[in-house]
CSV table of C-alpha atoms in Angstrom, one decimal:
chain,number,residue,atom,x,y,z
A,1,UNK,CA,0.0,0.0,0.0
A,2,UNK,CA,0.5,3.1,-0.8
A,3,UNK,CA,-0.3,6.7,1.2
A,4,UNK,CA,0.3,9.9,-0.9
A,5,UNK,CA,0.5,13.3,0.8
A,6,UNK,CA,0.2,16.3,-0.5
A,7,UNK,CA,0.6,20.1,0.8
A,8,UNK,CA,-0.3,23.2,-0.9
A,9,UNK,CA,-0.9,25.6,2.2
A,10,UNK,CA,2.1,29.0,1.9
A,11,UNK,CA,1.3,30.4,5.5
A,12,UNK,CA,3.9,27.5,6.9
A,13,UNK,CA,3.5,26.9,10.6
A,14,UNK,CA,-0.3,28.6,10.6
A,15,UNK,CA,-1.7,26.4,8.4
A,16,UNK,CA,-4.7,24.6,9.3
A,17,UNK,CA,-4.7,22.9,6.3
A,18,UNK,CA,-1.4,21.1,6.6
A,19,UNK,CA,-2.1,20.2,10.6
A,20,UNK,CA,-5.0,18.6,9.1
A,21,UNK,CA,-2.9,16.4,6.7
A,22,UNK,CA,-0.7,16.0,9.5
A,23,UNK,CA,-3.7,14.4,11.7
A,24,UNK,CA,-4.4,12.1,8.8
A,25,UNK,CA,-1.6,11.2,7.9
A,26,UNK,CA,-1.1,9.9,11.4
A,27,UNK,CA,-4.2,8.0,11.3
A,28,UNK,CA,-3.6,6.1,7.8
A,29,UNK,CA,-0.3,5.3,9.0
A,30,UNK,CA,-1.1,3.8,11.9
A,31,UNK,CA,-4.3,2.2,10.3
A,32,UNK,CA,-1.6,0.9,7.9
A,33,UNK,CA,1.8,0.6,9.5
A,34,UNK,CA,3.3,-1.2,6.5
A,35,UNK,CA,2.7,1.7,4.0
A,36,UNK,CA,4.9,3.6,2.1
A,37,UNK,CA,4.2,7.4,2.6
A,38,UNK,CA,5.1,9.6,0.1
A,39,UNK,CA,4.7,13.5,0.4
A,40,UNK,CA,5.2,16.0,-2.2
A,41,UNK,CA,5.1,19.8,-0.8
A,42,UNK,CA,4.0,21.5,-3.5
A,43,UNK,CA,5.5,25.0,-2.0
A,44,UNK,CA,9.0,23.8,-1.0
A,45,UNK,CA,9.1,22.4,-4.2
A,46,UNK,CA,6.6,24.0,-6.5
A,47,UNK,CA,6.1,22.3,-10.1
A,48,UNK,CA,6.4,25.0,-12.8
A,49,UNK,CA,2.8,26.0,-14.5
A,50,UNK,CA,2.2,24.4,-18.1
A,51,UNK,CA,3.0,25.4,-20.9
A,52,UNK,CA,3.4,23.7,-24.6
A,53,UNK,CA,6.3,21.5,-24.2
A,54,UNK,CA,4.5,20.3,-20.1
A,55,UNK,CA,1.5,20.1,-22.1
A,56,UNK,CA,2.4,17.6,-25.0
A,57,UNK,CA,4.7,15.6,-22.7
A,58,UNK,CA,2.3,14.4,-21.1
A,59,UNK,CA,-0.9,15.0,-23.5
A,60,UNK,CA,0.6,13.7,-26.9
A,61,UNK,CA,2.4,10.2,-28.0
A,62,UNK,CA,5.9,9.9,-26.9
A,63,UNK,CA,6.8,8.9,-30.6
A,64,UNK,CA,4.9,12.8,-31.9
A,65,UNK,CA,7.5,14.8,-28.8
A,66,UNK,CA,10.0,17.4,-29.6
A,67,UNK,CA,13.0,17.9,-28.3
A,68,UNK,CA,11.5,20.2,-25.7
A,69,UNK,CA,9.0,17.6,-24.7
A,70,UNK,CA,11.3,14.7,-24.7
A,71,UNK,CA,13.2,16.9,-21.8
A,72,UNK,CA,10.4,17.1,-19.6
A,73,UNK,CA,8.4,13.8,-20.3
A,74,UNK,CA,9.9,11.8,-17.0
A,75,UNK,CA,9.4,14.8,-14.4
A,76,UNK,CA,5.7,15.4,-16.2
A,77,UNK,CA,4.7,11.4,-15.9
A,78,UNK,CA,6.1,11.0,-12.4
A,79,UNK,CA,3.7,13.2,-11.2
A,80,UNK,CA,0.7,11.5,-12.3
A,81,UNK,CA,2.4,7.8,-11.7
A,82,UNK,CA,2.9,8.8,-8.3
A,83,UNK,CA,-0.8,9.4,-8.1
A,84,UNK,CA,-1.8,6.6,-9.7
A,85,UNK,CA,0.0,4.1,-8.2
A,86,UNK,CA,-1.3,5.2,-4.3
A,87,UNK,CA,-3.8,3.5,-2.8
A,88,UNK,CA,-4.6,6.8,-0.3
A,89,UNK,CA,-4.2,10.6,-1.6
A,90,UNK,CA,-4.5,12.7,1.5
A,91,UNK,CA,-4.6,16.3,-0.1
A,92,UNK,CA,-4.3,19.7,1.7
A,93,UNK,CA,-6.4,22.2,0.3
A,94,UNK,CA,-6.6,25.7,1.8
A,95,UNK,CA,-9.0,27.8,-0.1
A,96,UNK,CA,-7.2,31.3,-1.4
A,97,UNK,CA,-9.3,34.3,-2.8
A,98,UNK,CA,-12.4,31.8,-3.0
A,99,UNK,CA,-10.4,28.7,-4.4
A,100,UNK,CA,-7.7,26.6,-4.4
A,101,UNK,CA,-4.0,27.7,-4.8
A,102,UNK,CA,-2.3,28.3,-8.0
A,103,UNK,CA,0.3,25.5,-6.7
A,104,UNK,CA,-2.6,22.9,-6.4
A,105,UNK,CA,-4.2,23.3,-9.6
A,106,UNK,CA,-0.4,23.0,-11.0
A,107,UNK,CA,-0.6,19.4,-9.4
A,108,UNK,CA,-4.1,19.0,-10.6
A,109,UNK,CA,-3.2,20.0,-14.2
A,110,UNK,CA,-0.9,17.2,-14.6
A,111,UNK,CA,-3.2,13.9,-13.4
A,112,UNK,CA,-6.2,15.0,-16.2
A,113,UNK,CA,-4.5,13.2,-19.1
A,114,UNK,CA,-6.3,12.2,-21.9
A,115,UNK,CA,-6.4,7.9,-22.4
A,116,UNK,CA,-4.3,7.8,-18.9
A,117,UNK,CA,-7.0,9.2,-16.5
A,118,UNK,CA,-9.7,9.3,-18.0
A,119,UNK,CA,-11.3,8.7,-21.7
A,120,UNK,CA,-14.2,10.2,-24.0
A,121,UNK,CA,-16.4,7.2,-25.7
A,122,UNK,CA,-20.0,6.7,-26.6
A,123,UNK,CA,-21.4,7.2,-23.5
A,124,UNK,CA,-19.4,10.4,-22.6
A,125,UNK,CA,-16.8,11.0,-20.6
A,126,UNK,CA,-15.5,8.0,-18.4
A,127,UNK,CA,-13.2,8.4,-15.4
A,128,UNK,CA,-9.8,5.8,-15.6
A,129,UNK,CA,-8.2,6.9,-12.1
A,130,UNK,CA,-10.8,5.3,-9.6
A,131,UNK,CA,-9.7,2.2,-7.0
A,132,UNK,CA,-8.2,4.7,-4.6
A,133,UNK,CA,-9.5,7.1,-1.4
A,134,UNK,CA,-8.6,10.9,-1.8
A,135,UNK,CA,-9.4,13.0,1.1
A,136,UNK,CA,-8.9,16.4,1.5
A,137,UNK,CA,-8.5,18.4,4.1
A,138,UNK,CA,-10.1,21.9,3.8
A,139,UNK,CA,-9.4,25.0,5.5
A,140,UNK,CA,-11.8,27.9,4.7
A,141,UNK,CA,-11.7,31.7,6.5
A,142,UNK,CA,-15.4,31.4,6.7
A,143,UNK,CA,-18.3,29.5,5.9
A,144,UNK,CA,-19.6,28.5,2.4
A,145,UNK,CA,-22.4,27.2,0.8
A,146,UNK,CA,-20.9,24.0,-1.6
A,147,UNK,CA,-21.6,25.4,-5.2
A,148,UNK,CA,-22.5,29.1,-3.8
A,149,UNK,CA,-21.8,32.2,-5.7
A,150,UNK,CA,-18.1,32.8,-4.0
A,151,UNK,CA,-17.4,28.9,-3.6
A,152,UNK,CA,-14.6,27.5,-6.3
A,153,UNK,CA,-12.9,25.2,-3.8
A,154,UNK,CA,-14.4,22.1,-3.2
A,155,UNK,CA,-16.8,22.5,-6.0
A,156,UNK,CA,-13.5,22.5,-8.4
A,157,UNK,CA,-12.0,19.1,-6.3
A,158,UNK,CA,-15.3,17.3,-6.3
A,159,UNK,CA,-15.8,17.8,-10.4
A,160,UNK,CA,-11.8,17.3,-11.1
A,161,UNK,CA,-11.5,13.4,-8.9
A,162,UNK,CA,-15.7,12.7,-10.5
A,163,UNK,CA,-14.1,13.4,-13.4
A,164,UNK,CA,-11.1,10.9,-13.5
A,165,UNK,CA,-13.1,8.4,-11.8
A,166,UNK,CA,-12.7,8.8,-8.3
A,167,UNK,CA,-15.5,7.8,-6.3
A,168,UNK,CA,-14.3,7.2,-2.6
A,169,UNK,CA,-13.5,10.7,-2.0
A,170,UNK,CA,-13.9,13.2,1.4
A,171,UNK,CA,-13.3,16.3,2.8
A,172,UNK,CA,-12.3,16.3,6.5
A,173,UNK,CA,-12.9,20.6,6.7
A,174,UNK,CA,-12.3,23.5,8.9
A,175,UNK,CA,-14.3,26.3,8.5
A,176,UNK,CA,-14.6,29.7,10.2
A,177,UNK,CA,-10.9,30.0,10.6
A,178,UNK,CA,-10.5,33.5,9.8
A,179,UNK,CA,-12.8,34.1,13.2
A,180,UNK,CA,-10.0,33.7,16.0
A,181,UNK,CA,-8.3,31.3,17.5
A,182,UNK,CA,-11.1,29.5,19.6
A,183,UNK,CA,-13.0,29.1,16.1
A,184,UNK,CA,-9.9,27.5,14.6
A,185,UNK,CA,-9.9,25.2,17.7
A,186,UNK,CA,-13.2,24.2,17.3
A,187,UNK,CA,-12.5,23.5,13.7
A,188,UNK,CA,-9.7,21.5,13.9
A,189,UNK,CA,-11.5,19.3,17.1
A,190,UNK,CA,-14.0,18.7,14.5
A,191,UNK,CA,-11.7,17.5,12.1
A,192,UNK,CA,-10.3,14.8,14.1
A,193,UNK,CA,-13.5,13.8,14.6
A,194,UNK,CA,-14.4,13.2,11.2
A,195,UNK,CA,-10.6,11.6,10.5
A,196,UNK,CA,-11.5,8.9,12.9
A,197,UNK,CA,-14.7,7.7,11.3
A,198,UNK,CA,-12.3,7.7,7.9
């Protein structure tokens, strides 16, 4: 087995989002003391944002690549066989300016791929990555309403992992956090709650 973590959070030591995937990944590892954990900090060591050659390394046949492509193929595909091959994705996602950070959708960019994550056929669209548990853990200032006018957070996650077939997916979430610190305690004593049940 496999446990993936991931952090996206930039406010270092006051994130609530990455004490969150702290707390779970604690509990998976216990849970499953023979796992390999894996953790990829996506702001000590930020992957670049696409662009064409990113793009058709990991979108277009290998035998179709420039020169440009060919350089960035194996850093491109790691990411998404990294993902793929984990049996647990424990994701920290804070929600910035209403969504998720510009760091996290660079991660998220990179496991859509055409025929590798998912496929379009007769019937539509159909989801390739399932077979695995992603759960994020959510920190939000306040309080929103899941698809509201000013909510692109979890609405975004939920569509992207439906989309590539992921079905066993949750949200362990602390919200109010921009109220103080006893709000922020009640959030994250609420969190473990839900971890535990997970």
């Amino acid at each position: 087995m496999q446990i993936l973590r991931i952090d996206s959070a930039s406010t270092g030591a006051n994130s609530i989002s990455r004490q969150v995937t702290q707390a779970l990944t604690d509990h998976f590892t216990a849970k499953y003391p023979d796992a390999t954990l894996v953790t990829r900090d996506l702001v000590a060591d930020p992957l670049p944002h696409i662009d064409d050659a990113r793009t058709g390394a990991i979108r277009q046949p290998e035998d179709t690549h420039t020169p440009a492509m060919k350089e960035v193929f194996a850093e491109e595909r790691a990411v998404l066989d990294e993902f793929l091959a984990s049996d647990i994705v424990i994701v920290g996602a804070p929600m910035y300016n209403f969504t998720i950070p510009s760091q996290l959708k660079s991660w998220i960019d990179r496991l859509g791929v055409p025929r590798l994550s998912f496929r379009y056929g007769e019937n539509g669209v159909e989801g390739l990555a399932g077979g695995r548990k992603v759960v994020i853990a959510s920190s939000r200032g306040g309080s929103y309403e899941l698809g509201g006018t000013a909510e692109h957070q979890e609405t975004l996650l939920r569509d992207f992992f439906g989309f590539i077939g992921v079905t066993d997916l949750h949200f362990v979430t602390v919200n109010n956090a921009g109220f103080g610190p006893e709000a922020v305690e009640e959030g994250l004593a609420s969190a473990k709650e839900q971890i535990a049940e997970l």
